[in-house]
PDB file of C-alpha atoms in Angstrom:
ATOM      1  CA  MET A   1       0.000   0.000   0.000  1.00  0.00           C
ATOM      2  CA  LEU A   2       1.047   3.621  -0.477  1.00  0.00           C
ATOM      3  CA  ALA A   3       2.251   5.413   2.665  1.00  0.00           C
ATOM      4  CA  ALA A   4       4.320   8.396   3.846  1.00  0.00           C
ATOM      5  CA  TYR A   5       7.043   7.342   6.270  1.00  0.00           C
ATOM      6  CA  VAL A   6      10.241   8.297   8.069  1.00  0.00           C
ATOM      7  CA  THR A   7      13.443   6.684   6.800  1.00  0.00           C
ATOM      8  CA  SER A   8      15.992   8.839   8.642  1.00  0.00           C
ATOM      9  CA  PHE A   9      16.085  11.712  11.123  1.00  0.00           C
ATOM     10  CA  SER A  10      17.038  15.264  10.206  1.00  0.00           C
ATOM     11  CA  PRO A  11      16.584  17.779  13.054  1.00  0.00           C
ATOM     12  CA  ASP A  12      17.330  20.835  10.899  1.00  0.00           C
ATOM     13  CA  SER A  13      15.667  19.747   7.644  1.00  0.00           C
ATOM     14  CA  PRO A  14      12.953  17.283   8.633  1.00  0.00           C
ATOM     15  CA  LEU A  15      11.571  16.617   5.165  1.00  0.00           C
ATOM     16  CA  ASP A  16      14.903  15.106   4.107  1.00  0.00           C
ATOM     17  CA  GLY A  17      13.950  11.899   5.914  1.00  0.00           C
ATOM     18  CA  LEU A  18      10.472  11.603   4.375  1.00  0.00           C
ATOM     19  CA  GLU A  19       9.614   9.054   1.698  1.00  0.00           C
ATOM     20  CA  VAL A  20       6.320   8.207   0.018  1.00  0.00           C
ATOM     21  CA  GLY A  21       6.171   4.705  -1.371  1.00  0.00           C
ATOM     22  CA  ASP A  22       5.001   1.149  -0.939  1.00  0.00           C
ATOM     23  CA  ARG A  23       4.783  -0.352   2.563  1.00  0.00           C
ATOM     24  CA  PRO A  24       3.427  -3.697   3.806  1.00  0.00           C
ATOM     25  CA  GLU A  25      -0.274  -4.003   4.529  1.00  0.00           C
ATOM     26  CA  PRO A  26      -1.308  -3.835   8.207  1.00  0.00           C
ATOM     27  CA  GLU A  27      -1.051  -7.179   9.968  1.00  0.00           C
ATOM     28  CA  ALA A  28      -4.223  -8.713  11.383  1.00  0.00           C
ATOM     29  CA  ALA A  29      -4.337  -8.777  15.176  1.00  0.00           C
ATOM     30  CA  GLU A  30      -6.899  -9.802  17.765  1.00  0.00           C
ATOM     31  CA  HIS A  31      -9.093  -6.901  18.904  1.00  0.00           C
ATOM     32  CA  TRP A  32      -7.680  -4.635  16.161  1.00  0.00           C
ATOM     33  CA  THR A  33      -9.454  -3.388  13.028  1.00  0.00           C
ATOM     34  CA  THR A  34      -7.953  -2.280   9.720  1.00  0.00           C
ATOM     35  CA  VAL A  35      -9.506   0.958   8.474  1.00  0.00           C
ATOM     36  CA  GLU A  36      -9.497   2.093   4.859  1.00  0.00           C
ATOM     37  CA  VAL A  37      -8.319   5.687   5.212  1.00  0.00           C
ATOM     38  CA  ARG A  38     -10.453   8.191   3.316  1.00  0.00           C
ATOM     39  CA  ALA A  39      -8.726  11.273   4.741  1.00  0.00           C
ATOM     40  CA  ALA A  40      -5.945  12.071   7.188  1.00  0.00           C
ATOM     41  CA  SER A  41      -4.575  15.367   8.498  1.00  0.00           C
ATOM     42  CA  LEU A  42      -1.122  16.643   9.354  1.00  0.00           C
ATOM     43  CA  ASN A  43       0.170  17.803  12.732  1.00  0.00           C
ATOM     44  CA  HIS A  44       3.415  19.196  14.126  1.00  0.00           C
ATOM     45  CA  HIS A  45       3.836  15.755  15.682  1.00  0.00           C
ATOM     46  CA  ASP A  46       4.696  14.517  12.172  1.00  0.00           C
ATOM     47  CA  LEU A  47       7.483  17.081  11.863  1.00  0.00           C
ATOM     48  CA  TRP A  48       8.839  16.177  15.305  1.00  0.00           C
ATOM     49  CA  SER A  49       8.882  12.526  14.263  1.00  0.00           C
ATOM     50  CA  LEU A  50      10.910  13.438  11.176  1.00  0.00           C
ATOM     51  CA  ARG A  51      13.344  15.242  13.477  1.00  0.00           C
ATOM     52  CA  GLY A  52      13.708  12.111  15.595  1.00  0.00           C
ATOM     53  CA  VAL A  53      11.649  13.115  18.612  1.00  0.00           C
ATOM     54  CA  GLY A  54       9.788  10.156  20.117  1.00  0.00           C
ATOM     55  CA  LEU A  55      11.309   7.587  17.736  1.00  0.00           C
ATOM     56  CA  ARG A  56      14.447   5.464  17.680  1.00  0.00           C
ATOM     57  CA  GLU A  57      16.397   4.483  14.584  1.00  0.00           C
ATOM     58  CA  GLN A  58      15.558   0.822  15.239  1.00  0.00           C
ATOM     59  CA  GLN A  59      11.881   1.649  14.585  1.00  0.00           C
ATOM     60  CA  LEU A  60      12.470   2.991  11.089  1.00  0.00           C
ATOM     61  CA  PRO A  61      10.870   3.054   8.633  1.00  0.00           C
ATOM     62  CA  MET A  62       7.796   4.340  10.513  1.00  0.00           C
ATOM     63  CA  ILE A  63       4.577   5.451   8.832  1.00  0.00           C
ATOM     64  CA  LEU A  64       3.626   8.964   9.956  1.00  0.00           C
ATOM     65  CA  GLY A  65       0.229  10.303  11.013  1.00  0.00           C
ATOM     66  CA  THR A  66      -2.013  10.384  14.072  1.00  0.00           C
ATOM     67  CA  ASP A  67      -5.334  11.506  12.510  1.00  0.00           C
ATOM     68  CA  ALA A  68      -7.679   9.692  10.157  1.00  0.00           C
ATOM     69  CA  ALA A  69     -11.266   9.090   9.169  1.00  0.00           C
ATOM     70  CA  GLY A  70     -12.262   6.119   7.078  1.00  0.00           C
ATOM     71  CA  VAL A  71     -14.317   2.979   6.634  1.00  0.00           C
ATOM     72  CA  THR A  72     -14.143  -0.370   8.430  1.00  0.00           C
ATOM     73  CA  PRO A  73     -14.473  -3.705   6.577  1.00  0.00           C
ATOM     74  CA  ASP A  74     -18.210  -3.815   7.333  1.00  0.00           C
ATOM     75  CA  GLY A  75     -18.729  -0.339   5.814  1.00  0.00           C
ATOM     76  CA  THR A  76     -18.989   1.676   9.032  1.00  0.00           C
ATOM     77  CA  GLU A  77     -17.691   5.256   8.786  1.00  0.00           C
ATOM     78  CA  VAL A  78     -15.354   6.034  11.692  1.00  0.00           C
ATOM     79  CA  LEU A  79     -12.858   8.431  13.224  1.00  0.00           C
ATOM     80  CA  VAL A  80      -9.607   6.953  14.465  1.00  0.00           C
ATOM     81  CA  HIS A  81      -8.611   7.832  18.022  1.00  0.00           C
ATOM     82  CA  GLY A  82      -4.830   7.885  17.813  1.00  0.00           C
ATOM     83  CA  VAL A  83      -3.918   7.367  21.503  1.00  0.00           C
ATOM     84  CA  ILE A  84      -2.897   3.746  22.109  1.00  0.00           C
ATOM     85  CA  GLY A  85      -2.434   1.955  25.418  1.00  0.00           C
ATOM     86  CA  THR A  86      -4.260   4.167  27.894  1.00  0.00           C
ATOM     87  CA  ASP A  87      -6.666   1.433  28.986  1.00  0.00           C
ATOM     88  CA  GLY A  88      -5.249  -1.849  27.683  1.00  0.00           C
ATOM     89  CA  HIS A  89      -7.642  -2.236  24.738  1.00  0.00           C
ATOM     90  CA  GLY A  90      -5.805  -4.215  22.079  1.00  0.00           C
ATOM     91  CA  VAL A  91      -2.440  -4.027  23.882  1.00  0.00           C
ATOM     92  CA  GLY A  92      -0.765  -5.425  26.974  1.00  0.00           C
ATOM     93  CA  PRO A  93      -2.148  -4.220  30.330  1.00  0.00           C
ATOM     94  CA  LYS A  94       1.155  -2.587  31.271  1.00  0.00           C
ATOM     95  CA  GLU A  95       1.889  -0.947  27.928  1.00  0.00           C
ATOM     96  CA  SER A  96       2.548   2.770  28.325  1.00  0.00           C
ATOM     97  CA  ARG A  97       0.578   5.351  26.370  1.00  0.00           C
ATOM     98  CA  SER A  98       1.716   6.209  22.870  1.00  0.00           C
ATOM     99  CA  LEU A  99       0.333   7.838  19.749  1.00  0.00           C
ATOM    100  CA  LEU A 100       0.005   6.241  16.356  1.00  0.00           C
ATOM    101  CA  SER A 101       3.332   6.603  14.488  1.00  0.00           C
ATOM    102  CA  GLU A 102       5.301   6.327  17.756  1.00  0.00           C
ATOM    103  CA  ARG A 103       5.042   2.575  18.388  1.00  0.00           C
ATOM    104  CA  TYR A 104       2.522   1.454  15.767  1.00  0.00           C
ATOM    105  CA  PRO A 105       2.306   2.558  12.104  1.00  0.00           C
ATOM    106  CA  GLY A 106       0.377   5.782  11.577  1.00  0.00           C
ATOM    107  CA  THR A 107      -2.423   7.076   9.409  1.00  0.00           C
ATOM    108  CA  LEU A 108      -0.628   8.580   6.389  1.00  0.00           C
ATOM    109  CA  ALA A 109      -1.363   5.439   4.420  1.00  0.00           C
ATOM    110  CA  GLU A 110      -4.098   3.828   2.402  1.00  0.00           C
ATOM    111  CA  ARG A 111      -4.937   1.637   5.391  1.00  0.00           C
ATOM    112  CA  VAL A 112      -4.197   1.709   9.122  1.00  0.00           C
ATOM    113  CA  SER A 113      -4.783  -0.845  11.885  1.00  0.00           C
ATOM    114  CA  VAL A 114      -5.884   0.309  15.352  1.00  0.00           C
ATOM    115  CA  PRO A 115      -7.480  -1.250  18.450  1.00  0.00           C
ATOM    116  CA  THR A 116     -11.158  -1.733  17.643  1.00  0.00           C
ATOM    117  CA  ALA A 117     -12.054   0.190  20.809  1.00  0.00           C
ATOM    118  CA  ASN A 118     -10.305   3.238  19.313  1.00  0.00           C
ATOM    119  CA  LEU A 119     -12.900   3.632  16.576  1.00  0.00           C
ATOM    120  CA  VAL A 120     -15.456   6.406  17.083  1.00  0.00           C
ATOM    121  CA  PRO A 121     -18.573   6.716  14.894  1.00  0.00           C
ATOM    122  CA  LYS A 122     -18.292   9.483  12.289  1.00  0.00           C
ATOM    123  CA  PRO A 123     -21.404  11.681  12.239  1.00  0.00           C
ATOM    124  CA  ALA A 124     -23.006  11.744   8.801  1.00  0.00           C
ATOM    125  CA  GLU A 125     -22.998  15.553   8.959  1.00  0.00           C
ATOM    126  CA  LEU A 126     -19.180  15.636   8.761  1.00  0.00           C
ATOM    127  CA  SER A 127     -17.217  14.898   5.618  1.00  0.00           C
ATOM    128  CA  PHE A 128     -14.268  12.533   5.838  1.00  0.00           C
ATOM    129  CA  GLU A 129     -11.959  15.522   5.383  1.00  0.00           C
ATOM    130  CA  GLU A 130     -13.590  17.427   8.258  1.00  0.00           C
ATOM    131  CA  ALA A 131     -13.647  14.373  10.512  1.00  0.00           C
ATOM    132  CA  ALA A 132      -9.961  13.664   9.863  1.00  0.00           C
ATOM    133  CA  CYS A 133      -9.069  17.045  11.390  1.00  0.00           C
ATOM    134  CA  LEU A 134     -10.564  16.211  14.783  1.00  0.00           C
ATOM    135  CA  PRO A 135      -8.500  13.499  16.551  1.00  0.00           C
ATOM    136  CA  THR A 136      -5.373  15.502  17.457  1.00  0.00           C
ATOM    137  CA  ALA A 137      -5.549  19.318  17.203  1.00  0.00           C
ATOM    138  CA  TRP A 138      -9.306  19.633  17.604  1.00  0.00           C
ATOM    139  CA  LEU A 139      -9.489  17.024  20.365  1.00  0.00           C
ATOM    140  CA  THR A 140      -6.660  18.752  22.208  1.00  0.00           C
ATOM    141  CA  ALA A 141      -8.417  22.120  21.909  1.00  0.00           C
ATOM    142  CA  TYR A 142     -11.691  20.587  23.120  1.00  0.00           C
ATOM    143  CA  ASN A 143      -9.920  19.027  26.120  1.00  0.00           C
ATOM    144  CA  MET A 144      -8.095  22.269  26.952  1.00  0.00           C
ATOM    145  CA  LEU A 145     -11.251  24.364  26.798  1.00  0.00           C
ATOM    146  CA  PHE A 146     -13.915  22.136  28.322  1.00  0.00           C
ATOM    147  CA  THR A 147     -12.438  19.064  30.064  1.00  0.00           C
ATOM    148  CA  ALA A 148      -9.101  20.109  31.570  1.00  0.00           C
ATOM    149  CA  GLY A 149      -9.982  23.810  31.370  1.00  0.00           C
ATOM    150  CA  GLY A 150     -13.555  23.476  32.620  1.00  0.00           C
ATOM    151  CA  LEU A 151     -14.557  26.709  30.869  1.00  0.00           C
ATOM    152  CA  LYS A 152     -18.217  27.697  30.737  1.00  0.00           C
ATOM    153  CA  PRO A 153     -20.130  30.079  28.446  1.00  0.00           C
ATOM    154  CA  GLY A 154     -19.087  33.644  29.198  1.00  0.00           C
ATOM    155  CA  ALA A 155     -15.544  32.734  30.293  1.00  0.00           C
ATOM    156  CA  SER A 156     -12.573  34.338  28.558  1.00  0.00           C
ATOM    157  CA  VAL A 157      -9.581  32.582  27.015  1.00  0.00           C
ATOM    158  CA  LEU A 158      -6.388  33.598  25.225  1.00  0.00           C
ATOM    159  CA  VAL A 159      -5.047  31.450  22.390  1.00  0.00           C
ATOM    160  CA  GLN A 160      -1.358  31.948  21.665  1.00  0.00           C
ATOM    161  CA  GLY A 161      -0.968  31.897  17.877  1.00  0.00           C
ATOM    162  CA  ALA A 162      -3.698  32.291  15.293  1.00  0.00           C
ATOM    163  CA  GLY A 163      -2.963  30.107  12.308  1.00  0.00           C
ATOM    164  CA  GLY A 164      -2.466  26.474  13.296  1.00  0.00           C
ATOM    165  CA  GLY A 165      -4.987  23.697  13.617  1.00  0.00           C
ATOM    166  CA  LEU A 166      -5.142  23.965  17.413  1.00  0.00           C
ATOM    167  CA  ALA A 167      -5.727  27.717  17.304  1.00  0.00           C
ATOM    168  CA  THR A 168      -8.451  27.609  14.656  1.00  0.00           C
ATOM    169  CA  ALA A 169     -10.088  24.751  16.562  1.00  0.00           C
ATOM    170  CA  ALA A 170     -10.035  26.695  19.839  1.00  0.00           C
ATOM    171  CA  ILE A 171     -11.467  29.803  18.182  1.00  0.00           C
ATOM    172  CA  THR A 172     -14.252  27.876  16.442  1.00  0.00           C
ATOM    173  CA  LEU A 173     -15.176  25.698  19.416  1.00  0.00           C
ATOM    174  CA  GLY A 174     -14.878  28.546  21.904  1.00  0.00           C
ATOM    175  CA  ALA A 175     -17.073  30.876  19.863  1.00  0.00           C
ATOM    176  CA  ALA A 176     -19.677  28.130  19.352  1.00  0.00           C
ATOM    177  CA  ALA A 177     -19.769  27.536  23.126  1.00  0.00           C
ATOM    178  CA  GLY A 178     -20.113  31.214  24.051  1.00  0.00           C
ATOM    179  CA  LEU A 179     -16.565  31.877  25.207  1.00  0.00           C
ATOM    180  CA  GLU A 180     -14.787  35.203  24.752  1.00  0.00           C
ATOM    181  CA  VAL A 181     -11.751  34.167  22.720  1.00  0.00           C
ATOM    182  CA  TRP A 182      -8.666  36.363  22.297  1.00  0.00           C
ATOM    183  CA  VAL A 183      -5.871  35.466  19.916  1.00  0.00           C
ATOM    184  CA  THR A 184      -2.289  36.598  19.317  1.00  0.00           C
ATOM    185  CA  SER A 185      -0.339  36.570  16.052  1.00  0.00           C
ATOM    186  CA  ARG A 186       2.533  38.416  14.404  1.00  0.00           C
ATOM    187  CA  SER A 187       0.525  38.383  11.161  1.00  0.00           C
ATOM    188  CA  ALA A 188      -2.114  41.078  10.647  1.00  0.00           C
ATOM    189  CA  GLU A 189      -3.808  38.869   8.071  1.00  0.00           C
ATOM    190  CA  LYS A 190      -4.081  35.947  10.501  1.00  0.00           C
ATOM    191  CA  ARG A 191      -5.421  38.263  13.213  1.00  0.00           C
ATOM    192  CA  GLU A 192      -8.127  39.446  10.824  1.00  0.00           C
ATOM    193  CA  ARG A 193      -9.011  35.890   9.850  1.00  0.00           C
ATOM    194  CA  ALA A 194      -9.189  34.874  13.509  1.00  0.00           C
ATOM    195  CA  VAL A 195     -11.740  37.597  14.217  1.00  0.00           C
ATOM    196  CA  ALA A 196     -13.718  36.590  11.131  1.00  0.00           C
ATOM    197  CA  LEU A 197     -13.714  33.021  12.466  1.00  0.00           C
ATOM    198  CA  GLY A 198     -15.304  34.133  15.742  1.00  0.00           C
ATOM    199  CA  ALA A 199     -12.582  35.519  18.025  1.00  0.00           C
ATOM    200  CA  ALA A 200     -13.651  38.468  20.167  1.00  0.00           C
ATOM    201  CA  GLY A 201     -10.354  40.173  19.371  1.00  0.00           C
ATOM    202  CA  ALA A 202      -6.795  39.629  18.184  1.00  0.00           C
ATOM    203  CA  VAL A 203      -3.582  41.399  19.164  1.00  0.00           C
ATOM    204  CA  GLU A 204       0.041  41.275  18.146  1.00  0.00           C
ATOM    205  CA  THR A 205       2.141  38.628  19.836  1.00  0.00           C
ATOM    206  CA  GLY A 206       3.145  39.880  23.282  1.00  0.00           C
ATOM    207  CA  ALA A 207       0.704  42.812  23.303  1.00  0.00           C
ATOM    208  CA  ARG A 208      -1.345  43.599  26.388  1.00  0.00           C
ATOM    209  CA  LEU A 209      -4.955  42.416  26.453  1.00  0.00           C
ATOM    210  CA  PRO A 210      -7.850  44.690  27.470  1.00  0.00           C
ATOM    211  CA  ALA A 211      -8.315  42.499  30.555  1.00  0.00           C
ATOM    212  CA  ARG A 212      -6.746  39.378  31.976  1.00  0.00           C
ATOM    213  CA  VAL A 213      -8.415  36.132  30.943  1.00  0.00           C
ATOM    214  CA  ASP A 214      -9.704  33.085  32.789  1.00  0.00           C
ATOM    215  CA  ALA A 215      -7.431  30.717  30.877  1.00  0.00           C
ATOM    216  CA  VAL A 216      -4.617  30.662  28.326  1.00  0.00           C
ATOM    217  CA  LEU A 217      -4.071  27.948  25.725  1.00  0.00           C
ATOM    218  CA  GLU A 218      -0.308  27.633  25.356  1.00  0.00           C
ATOM    219  CA  SER A 219       1.338  25.594  22.584  1.00  0.00           C
ATOM    220  CA  VAL A 220       4.231  27.907  21.645  1.00  0.00           C
ATOM    221  CA  GLY A 221       6.332  27.652  24.793  1.00  0.00           C
ATOM    222  CA  GLN A 222       9.431  29.758  25.342  1.00  0.00           C
ATOM    223  CA  ALA A 223       8.500  32.644  23.037  1.00  0.00           C
ATOM    224  CA  THR A 224       5.088  33.280  24.643  1.00  0.00           C
ATOM    225  CA  TRP A 225       5.301  31.818  28.164  1.00  0.00           C
ATOM    226  CA  ALA A 226       5.929  35.099  30.012  1.00  0.00           C
ATOM    227  CA  HIS A 227       3.043  36.733  28.138  1.00  0.00           C
ATOM    228  CA  SER A 228       0.757  33.814  28.999  1.00  0.00           C
ATOM    229  CA  ILE A 229       1.555  34.028  32.719  1.00  0.00           C
ATOM    230  CA  ARG A 230       0.980  37.814  32.707  1.00  0.00           C
ATOM    231  CA  SER A 231      -2.266  37.548  30.738  1.00  0.00           C
ATOM    232  CA  VAL A 232      -4.130  35.127  33.000  1.00  0.00           C
ATOM    233  CA  ARG A 233      -6.113  36.361  35.994  1.00  0.00           C
ATOM    234  CA  PRO A 234      -5.236  35.380  39.572  1.00  0.00           C
ATOM    235  CA  GLY A 235      -6.560  31.880  40.120  1.00  0.00           C
ATOM    236  CA  GLY A 236      -6.803  31.249  36.395  1.00  0.00           C
ATOM    237  CA  SER A 237      -5.302  28.458  34.320  1.00  0.00           C
ATOM    238  CA  VAL A 238      -2.546  28.112  31.754  1.00  0.00           C
ATOM    239  CA  LEU A 239      -3.152  24.938  29.737  1.00  0.00           C
ATOM    240  CA  VAL A 240      -0.072  23.625  27.944  1.00  0.00           C
ATOM    241  CA  CYS A 241      -0.084  21.197  25.012  1.00  0.00           C
ATOM    242  CA  GLY A 242       3.219  21.949  23.302  1.00  0.00           C
ATOM    243  CA  ALA A 243       6.339  24.037  23.090  1.00  0.00           C
ATOM    244  CA  THR A 244       7.171  24.634  19.442  1.00  0.00           C
ATOM    245  CA  SER A 245       9.553  27.516  20.254  1.00  0.00           C
ATOM    246  CA  GLY A 246      11.356  25.733  23.113  1.00  0.00           C
ATOM    247  CA  ASP A 247      10.373  23.983  26.331  1.00  0.00           C
ATOM    248  CA  ALA A 248      12.575  25.743  28.912  1.00  0.00           C
ATOM    249  CA  PRO A 249      11.354  29.330  29.400  1.00  0.00           C
ATOM    250  CA  PRO A 250      11.914  31.185  32.687  1.00  0.00           C
ATOM    251  CA  ALA A 251       9.290  29.607  34.915  1.00  0.00           C
ATOM    252  CA  GLU A 252       7.821  32.807  36.423  1.00  0.00           C
ATOM    253  CA  LEU A 253       7.311  30.816  39.626  1.00  0.00           C
ATOM    254  CA  THR A 254       6.802  33.829  41.883  1.00  0.00           C
ATOM    255  CA  ARG A 255       3.875  34.991  39.775  1.00  0.00           C
ATOM    256  CA  VAL A 256       2.548  31.428  39.504  1.00  0.00           C
ATOM    257  CA  PHE A 257       2.400  30.758  43.245  1.00  0.00           C
ATOM    258  CA  PHE A 258       1.571  34.266  44.433  1.00  0.00           C
ATOM    259  CA  GLN A 259      -1.375  34.575  42.032  1.00  0.00           C
ATOM    260  CA  GLU A 260      -2.321  30.908  42.469  1.00  0.00           C
ATOM    261  CA  ILE A 261      -2.178  30.201  38.747  1.00  0.00           C
ATOM    262  CA  ARG A 262      -2.879  26.609  37.745  1.00  0.00           C
ATOM    263  CA  VAL A 263      -0.605  25.118  35.060  1.00  0.00           C
ATOM    264  CA  GLN A 264      -2.168  22.047  33.421  1.00  0.00           C
ATOM    265  CA  GLY A 265      -0.583  19.809  30.788  1.00  0.00           C
ATOM    266  CA  VAL A 266      -2.830  18.370  28.065  1.00  0.00           C
ATOM    267  CA  THR A 267      -2.155  15.709  25.438  1.00  0.00           C
ATOM    268  CA  MET A 268      -5.063  15.069  23.087  1.00  0.00           C
ATOM    269  CA  GLY A 269      -8.016  13.529  24.982  1.00  0.00           C
ATOM    270  CA  SER A 270     -10.098  10.426  25.580  1.00  0.00           C
ATOM    271  CA  ARG A 271     -12.257   8.456  23.150  1.00  0.00           C
ATOM    272  CA  ASP A 272     -15.298   9.786  24.976  1.00  0.00           C
ATOM    273  CA  ASP A 273     -14.054  13.330  24.415  1.00  0.00           C
ATOM    274  CA  LEU A 274     -13.522  12.607  20.708  1.00  0.00           C
ATOM    275  CA  GLY A 275     -17.049  11.274  20.410  1.00  0.00           C
ATOM    276  CA  ALA A 276     -18.448  14.304  22.241  1.00  0.00           C
ATOM    277  CA  LEU A 277     -16.409  16.625  20.024  1.00  0.00           C
ATOM    278  CA  ALA A 278     -17.719  14.967  16.855  1.00  0.00           C
ATOM    279  CA  ARG A 279     -21.305  15.283  18.088  1.00  0.00           C
ATOM    280  CA  PHE A 280     -20.700  18.910  19.130  1.00  0.00           C
ATOM    281  CA  CYS A 281     -19.538  19.741  15.611  1.00  0.00           C
ATOM    282  CA  ALA A 282     -22.469  17.894  14.031  1.00  0.00           C
ATOM    283  CA  ARG A 283     -25.039  19.690  16.183  1.00  0.00           C
ATOM    284  CA  THR A 284     -23.619  23.220  16.234  1.00  0.00           C
ATOM    285  CA  GLY A 285     -22.334  23.477  12.672  1.00  0.00           C
ATOM    286  CA  ALA A 286     -18.776  24.115  13.906  1.00  0.00           C
ATOM    287  CA  ARG A 287     -16.397  22.817  11.266  1.00  0.00           C
ATOM    288  CA  PRO A 288     -12.622  22.609  10.936  1.00  0.00           C
ATOM    289  CA  VAL A 289     -10.930  25.230   8.799  1.00  0.00           C
ATOM    290  CA  ILE A 290      -9.152  23.326   6.038  1.00  0.00           C
ATOM    291  CA  ASP A 291      -6.189  25.275   4.733  1.00  0.00           C
ATOM    292  CA  ALA A 292      -5.179  22.866   1.958  1.00  0.00           C
ATOM    293  CA  GLU A 293      -5.798  19.362   0.670  1.00  0.00           C
ATOM    294  CA  VAL A 294      -3.035  17.267  -0.876  1.00  0.00           C
ATOM    295  CA  SER A 295      -2.851  13.717  -2.191  1.00  0.00           C
ATOM    296  CA  LEU A 296      -0.901  11.145  -0.217  1.00  0.00           C
ATOM    297  CA  ALA A 297       1.646  11.086  -3.027  1.00  0.00           C
ATOM    298  CA  ARG A 298       2.280  14.799  -2.374  1.00  0.00           C
ATOM    299  CA  ALA A 299       2.409  14.581   1.427  1.00  0.00           C
ATOM    300  CA  ALA A 300       5.766  16.391   1.366  1.00  0.00           C
ATOM    301  CA  ASP A 301       4.050  19.513   0.003  1.00  0.00           C
ATOM    302  CA  GLY A 302       1.628  19.543   2.927  1.00  0.00           C
ATOM    303  CA  LEU A 303       4.371  18.984   5.491  1.00  0.00           C
ATOM    304  CA  ALA A 304       6.465  21.752   3.925  1.00  0.00           C
ATOM    305  CA  ARG A 305       3.538  24.150   4.310  1.00  0.00           C
ATOM    306  CA  LEU A 306       3.179  23.129   7.950  1.00  0.00           C
ATOM    307  CA  ALA A 307       6.908  23.529   8.593  1.00  0.00           C
ATOM    308  CA  ALA A 308       6.887  27.032   7.093  1.00  0.00           C
ATOM    309  CA  GLY A 309       3.957  28.116   9.285  1.00  0.00           C
ATOM    310  CA  ASP A 310       2.051  29.374   6.261  1.00  0.00           C
ATOM    311  CA  GLN A 311      -1.177  27.533   6.976  1.00  0.00           C
ATOM    312  CA  PHE A 312      -4.394  28.839   8.511  1.00  0.00           C
ATOM    313  CA  GLY A 313      -6.208  25.737   9.698  1.00  0.00           C
ATOM    314  CA  LYS A 314      -5.564  22.089   8.917  1.00  0.00           C
ATOM    315  CA  VAL A 315      -3.731  20.449   6.043  1.00  0.00           C
ATOM    316  CA  VAL A 316      -5.626  17.354   4.873  1.00  0.00           C
ATOM    317  CA  VAL A 317      -4.117  14.362   3.070  1.00  0.00           C
ATOM    318  CA  ARG A 318      -6.292  12.160   0.859  1.00  0.00           C
ATOM    319  CA  PRO A 319      -5.053   8.682  -0.093  1.00  0.00           C
TER     320      PRO A 319
END
């Protein structure tokens, strides 16, 4: 089958280790199901994998991808939940948590095998392309806002960065749920698009907000951490799901403890959350912003766009 996979690691030029070509079909396993992939989407996780983060050379070649929507052998339309090993379904009881493409082949392929329990029904209202955007960036945003963040209608939230899949998900979901969403970006165009998408306002990166917010969604790390800590109200939350600019900023511990700020780490979410997110989108009309669609054969073009930071929304790959 055709797949996009890592053959070598290149920290400074990640696409150098990417190949698109023929790979073996998924092997049958008890309590696992092979899904025919109709659409997948790209994430920064794919670029980190190409840099060698989370993988060892002994695991290569490894098929990339954590997100997919497709069809099971009996014709059921499903979303693939890409977190493996949290509850023992389909794996050993002591197996630690991993994501697809870390221990098991990922979704940038014509077919992918996952624990049967990881399949979530795809609402008919969502296209395969829309559904494929949900399992990583959108699920993480949903978890940060509503599960880990516990935000209610009327609460305020700052999203650091305006263009990526997580940011557009947080804006869309937050606006649909009645949150006051603020966004930062260096790009005036992306700030304008964020407001058009439903943000209450958008400011330049590092600029002061009109008022401190109840929560901050932080995925940038070192470049924005100080601004995040200064932008949240006393007793508020900073929810962290990544650190694309570096993971060792000055901790601002005095401000954290004196103002009783809660710092919460988030990695994706549960199957139940993914199902709730899919139903939320179906019922409210909230839909992922799709920046570009590429064929699996041209996966490198989509990853290059992601690496350059040019996208606004998700990049979808269609086998």
